[in-house]
Coordinates of C-alpha atoms in Angstrom, one line a residue:
M1492 CA 49.7 16.0 6.4
N1493 CA 47.9 17.9 9.1
R1494 CA 44.1 18.0 9.2
P1495 CA 42.9 20.7 6.7
T1496 CA 41.8 23.9 8.3
H1497 CA 39.4 25.0 5.6
A1498 CA 36.2 23.8 7.4
P1499 CA 33.7 26.6 7.7
Q1500 CA 32.8 27.8 11.2
A1501 CA 29.2 27.8 12.4
L1502 CA 27.7 31.3 12.7
P1503 CA 25.0 31.0 15.4
D1504 CA 23.2 34.3 14.6
P1505 CA 19.6 33.4 15.5
S1506 CA 18.1 36.2 13.5
I1507 CA 18.7 34.4 10.2
K1508 CA 17.2 31.1 11.3
L1509 CA 13.7 30.1 10.1
A1510 CA 10.8 29.9 12.5
E1511 CA 10.6 26.2 11.6
G1512 CA 12.5 24.1 9.1
W1513 CA 15.8 24.4 7.3
H1514 CA 17.6 26.3 4.6
C1515 CA 18.6 24.3 1.5
L1516 CA 21.2 24.7 -1.2
H1517 CA 21.8 22.6 -4.3
L1518 CA 25.2 23.2 -5.9
Y1519 CA 26.6 21.8 -9.2
Y1520 CA 30.2 22.1 -10.3
R1521 CA 32.1 21.2 -13.5
I1522 CA 35.7 20.2 -13.2
D1523 CA 37.9 22.6 -15.2
Q1524 CA 40.5 20.3 -16.6
S1525 CA 42.8 23.1 -17.7
A1526 CA 42.8 24.6 -14.2
L1527 CA 43.5 21.2 -12.7
R1528 CA 46.6 20.8 -14.9
Q1529 CA 48.0 24.0 -13.5
L1530 CA 48.2 22.5 -10.0
S1531 CA 51.3 20.7 -8.7
S1532 CA 51.2 17.2 -7.3
A1533 CA 51.4 18.6 -3.8
Q1534 CA 48.5 21.0 -4.4
L1535 CA 46.4 18.2 -5.8
A1536 CA 47.1 16.0 -2.9
E1537 CA 46.3 18.8 -0.4
G1538 CA 43.2 19.8 -2.4
R1539 CA 41.9 16.3 -2.4
E1540 CA 42.3 16.0 1.4
V1541 CA 40.7 19.5 2.0
V1542 CA 37.7 18.9 -0.2
A1543 CA 37.1 15.4 1.2
H1544 CA 37.1 16.9 4.7
L1545 CA 34.8 19.8 3.8
L1546 CA 32.3 17.4 2.2
D1547 CA 32.4 14.9 5.1
P1548 CA 28.9 15.0 6.7
A1549 CA 30.3 13.6 9.9
R1550 CA 33.0 16.2 10.5
P1551 CA 32.7 18.6 13.4
G1552 CA 30.8 21.8 12.4
A1553 CA 29.3 20.2 9.2
P1554 CA 25.8 21.3 8.2
V1555 CA 23.1 18.9 9.5
R1556 CA 22.6 17.4 6.0
L1557 CA 25.4 17.2 3.4
Q1558 CA 25.2 14.9 0.4
T1559 CA 27.7 14.4 -2.4
S1560 CA 26.9 12.9 -5.8
I1561 CA 28.3 12.5 -9.3
V1562 CA 26.2 14.0 -12.1
S1563 CA 25.3 12.1 -15.2
G1564 CA 25.6 14.0 -18.4
H1565 CA 27.5 17.1 -19.4
K1566 CA 25.6 19.7 -17.3
A1567 CA 27.9 19.2 -14.3
D1568 CA 30.3 16.8 -12.7
L1569 CA 29.8 17.2 -9.0
G1570 CA 26.5 17.8 -7.1
L1571 CA 26.0 18.8 -3.5
M1572 CA 22.8 19.1 -1.5
I1573 CA 23.3 21.0 1.8
M1574 CA 20.7 21.7 4.5
D1575 CA 21.0 23.5 7.9
P1576 CA 19.1 25.9 10.1
N1577 CA 21.8 28.5 9.4
P1578 CA 22.2 29.6 5.8
L1579 CA 25.6 31.1 6.4
L1580 CA 26.9 27.8 7.6
I1581 CA 25.7 26.3 4.3
D1582 CA 27.3 29.2 2.4
G1583 CA 30.5 28.6 4.4
V1584 CA 30.9 25.2 2.6
R1585 CA 30.6 26.9 -0.8
Q1586 CA 33.1 29.6 0.2
A1587 CA 35.6 27.1 1.7
L1588 CA 35.4 25.0 -1.5
R1589 CA 36.1 28.2 -3.6
S1590 CA 39.1 29.1 -1.5
S1591 CA 40.5 25.5 -1.3
P1592 CA 43.5 24.4 -3.3
L1593 CA 41.0 22.8 -5.8
G1594 CA 38.9 26.0 -5.9
T1595 CA 40.2 27.1 -9.3
A1596 CA 39.2 23.7 -10.8
L1597 CA 35.7 23.7 -9.3
Q1598 CA 33.6 25.7 -11.8
P1599 CA 30.1 26.4 -10.5
V1600 CA 27.5 25.8 -13.2
Y1601 CA 24.2 25.8 -11.3
S1602 CA 22.7 26.5 -7.8
F1603 CA 19.3 26.6 -6.3
V1604 CA 18.3 28.3 -3.0
S1605 CA 15.2 27.1 -1.1
I1606 CA 13.8 26.3 2.3
T1607 CA 11.7 23.5 3.7
E1608 CA 8.0 24.0 4.3
I1609 CA 4.8 22.3 5.2
S1610 CA 2.6 22.9 2.1
E1611 CA -0.7 24.6 2.4
Y1612 CA -2.2 21.6 0.7
V1613 CA -1.3 19.2 3.5
P1614 CA -4.7 18.7 5.3
T1615 CA -4.9 19.7 9.0
I1616 CA -6.8 17.2 11.2
E1617 CA -10.0 19.2 10.7
Q1618 CA -9.6 19.4 6.9
Y1619 CA -8.9 15.6 6.8
A1620 CA -12.1 15.0 8.8
E1621 CA -14.1 17.2 6.4
R1622 CA -12.6 15.3 3.4
L1623 CA -13.8 12.0 4.9
R1624 CA -17.3 13.4 5.4
L1625 CA -17.3 14.6 1.8
E1626 CA -16.3 11.1 0.7
G1627 CA -19.3 9.8 2.5
V1628 CA -17.7 8.4 5.6
S1629 CA -20.0 9.2 8.5
A1630 CA -18.5 10.4 11.8
D1631 CA -20.2 7.5 13.7
D1632 CA -18.7 4.9 11.3
P1633 CA -15.9 2.9 12.9
A1634 CA -13.8 3.4 9.7
Y1635 CA -14.0 7.2 10.3
T1636 CA -12.6 6.8 13.8
A1637 CA -9.8 4.5 12.6
K1638 CA -8.8 6.7 9.7
M1639 CA -8.8 9.8 12.0
N1640 CA -6.7 8.1 14.6
A1641 CA -4.2 6.9 12.0
Y1642 CA -3.9 10.3 10.3
S1643 CA -3.5 12.1 13.7
Q1644 CA -0.6 9.8 14.5
R1645 CA 1.0 10.1 11.1
L1646 CA 0.7 13.8 10.5
P1647 CA 3.3 15.1 13.0
M1648 CA 5.9 12.6 11.7
M1649 CA 5.1 13.6 8.1
N1650 CA 5.4 17.3 8.8
R1651 CA 8.7 16.7 10.7
Q1652 CA 10.1 14.9 7.7
R1653 CA 9.0 17.8 5.4
L1654 CA 10.7 20.4 7.7
C1655 CA 13.8 18.5 8.8
P1656 CA 14.2 15.7 6.4
D1657 CA 16.3 12.6 6.6
F1658 CA 17.9 11.6 3.3
P1659 CA 17.1 8.0 2.1
N1660 CA 20.2 5.8 1.6
W1661 CA 19.3 5.2 -2.0
P1662 CA 21.9 5.4 -4.8
V1663 CA 20.2 7.7 -7.3
T1664 CA 19.0 11.3 -6.9
C1665 CA 17.4 13.8 -9.2
F1666 CA 16.8 17.6 -8.8
Y1667 CA 14.7 19.9 -10.9
P1668 CA 13.0 23.3 -10.3
M1669 CA 9.4 24.0 -11.2
N1670 CA 6.7 26.6 -11.3
K1671 CA 2.9 26.6 -11.5
A1672 CA 1.6 28.1 -14.8
R1673 CA 0.1 31.5 -15.1
H1674 CA -1.2 31.1 -18.7
P1675 CA -4.5 32.8 -19.5
Q1676 CA -6.1 29.4 -20.0
A1677 CA -4.3 27.7 -17.1
N1678 CA -3.5 30.0 -14.3
W1679 CA -2.9 28.0 -11.1
F1680 CA -3.0 31.1 -8.9
M1681 CA -6.5 32.1 -10.2
E1682 CA -8.0 28.8 -9.2
P1683 CA -9.9 28.6 -5.9
F1684 CA -8.2 26.9 -3.0
S1685 CA -10.7 24.0 -3.0
R1686 CA -9.8 23.1 -6.6
R1687 CA -6.0 23.5 -6.1
S1688 CA -6.3 21.3 -2.9
A1689 CA -8.2 18.6 -4.7
L1690 CA -5.7 18.5 -7.6
M1691 CA -2.8 18.3 -5.2
A1692 CA -4.5 15.4 -3.3
E1693 CA -4.7 13.6 -6.7
H1694 CA -1.1 14.3 -7.3
A1695 CA -0.1 13.0 -3.9
T1696 CA -2.1 9.8 -4.5
S1697 CA 0.0 9.1 -7.6
G1698 CA 3.2 9.6 -5.7
I1699 CA 2.2 7.3 -2.8
K1700 CA 2.2 4.4 -5.3
F1701 CA 6.0 4.6 -5.5
A1702 CA 6.6 4.2 -1.8
G1703 CA 9.7 2.0 -1.3
R1704 CA 11.0 2.8 -4.8
A1705 CA 11.3 6.6 -4.8
S1706 CA 11.2 9.4 -2.2
Q1707 CA 10.4 13.1 -2.8
L1708 CA 11.2 16.3 -1.0
I1709 CA 9.6 19.6 -2.1
T1710 CA 11.4 22.8 -1.0
A1711 CA 10.0 26.3 -1.4
S1712 CA 11.9 29.0 -3.4
T1713 CA 9.4 31.8 -4.1
G1714 CA 11.3 35.0 -3.6
L1715 CA 14.5 33.1 -3.1
D1716 CA 15.4 31.9 -6.6
D1717 CA 14.1 32.1 -10.2
W1718 CA 11.7 29.2 -9.7
E1719 CA 8.9 28.7 -7.1
W1720 CA 9.8 25.2 -5.9
G1721 CA 12.6 22.7 -6.0
V1722 CA 11.9 19.0 -6.3
T1723 CA 14.5 16.5 -5.0
L1724 CA 13.9 12.8 -5.8
W1725 CA 15.8 9.8 -4.5
G1726 CA 15.4 6.4 -6.1
R1727 CA 16.6 2.8 -5.8
N1728 CA 17.5 3.0 -9.5
P1729 CA 17.2 5.4 -12.4
E1730 CA 14.0 3.6 -13.6
S1731 CA 12.3 4.5 -10.4
I1732 CA 13.0 8.2 -11.0
K1733 CA 11.8 8.0 -14.6
D1734 CA 8.6 6.1 -13.6
I1735 CA 7.5 8.5 -10.9
V1736 CA 8.1 11.6 -13.0
Y1737 CA 6.3 10.1 -16.0
T1738 CA 3.3 8.9 -14.0
M1739 CA 2.8 12.1 -12.1
R1740 CA 2.9 14.2 -15.2
F1741 CA -0.5 12.8 -16.2
D1742 CA -2.1 14.3 -13.1
T1743 CA -4.0 17.6 -13.9
A1744 CA -1.8 19.5 -11.5
S1745 CA 1.2 18.7 -13.7
A1746 CA -0.3 18.2 -17.1
M1747 CA -2.1 21.5 -17.1
Y1748 CA -0.3 23.7 -14.6
A1749 CA 3.3 22.6 -14.1
E1750 CA 6.4 24.1 -15.8
F1751 CA 9.8 22.4 -15.3
G1752 CA 13.4 23.6 -15.3
P1753 CA 16.5 21.6 -16.0
F1754 CA 16.9 18.0 -14.6
Y1755 CA 20.1 17.0 -12.8
V1756 CA 20.4 13.2 -12.3
S1757 CA 23.3 12.0 -10.1
Y1758 CA 24.6 9.1 -8.2
L1759 CA 25.5 9.3 -4.5
M1760 CA 29.0 8.7 -3.4
S1761 CA 31.2 9.5 -0.4
P1762 CA 33.4 12.6 -0.9
V1763 CA 36.5 10.4 -1.3
E1764 CA 34.7 8.1 -3.8
A1765 CA 33.5 11.2 -5.8
I1766 CA 37.0 12.7 -6.0
D1767 CA 38.4 9.4 -7.2
H1768 CA 35.6 9.0 -9.8
L1769 CA 36.3 12.5 -11.1
Q1770 CA 39.9 11.6 -11.5
I1771 CA 41.2 14.6 -9.6

């Protein structure tokens, strides 16, 4: 069979690119078994090949990040996470799947649109220096110089990972949307920046304890979707996902101010492995 021709073409319009960072789309599909049964053997074979090609992150013209997973539970069957500077290239994957021979069997059940960002709570070099002074570390202390040098070297790499992230090669991933509360007794947006920053610093400290077990990416969705942020976690096993979410919920930033949407836990596979697992 000839190579499928359903791959989306890049649309290089610079006007829709971000000043920095990438667009992000999470997509979740359920396999419609009745629609699958309507396809002939030839259509199924072609559809498998087309979808496997579309979801291949190494194919020419693919988005810069394209990850396929199998969802645990009844909410969905297939999960995709797609990132690229061009949102239309990302949407091209969605449209190509819809118009593929398997399109009638791929029922979309959830999506989330967001972009990468450097949070306002990530301290600049100057803010980090002020934090050290507030903690009692004098500017003439050798420990102050050592910490400042280490942070200065680390910050550009951390910010690059936030804006243009690499995906860890770990088998489990979890996505959920979240808001900050606006309740009369717990309105995050009415708190002064200094308090919000301190609470987020506490929150980050909790997460650092899971280095090597779990990795987290926060993407921004205010004005882009129904929730304000999307949280993507990767873990070495499901227990790592459970432990980091449970631990961080005790932080004040979560316990008092966080509101969570649905959780989608899935297991990473290559496109071919995913198609086989779904018994298409």
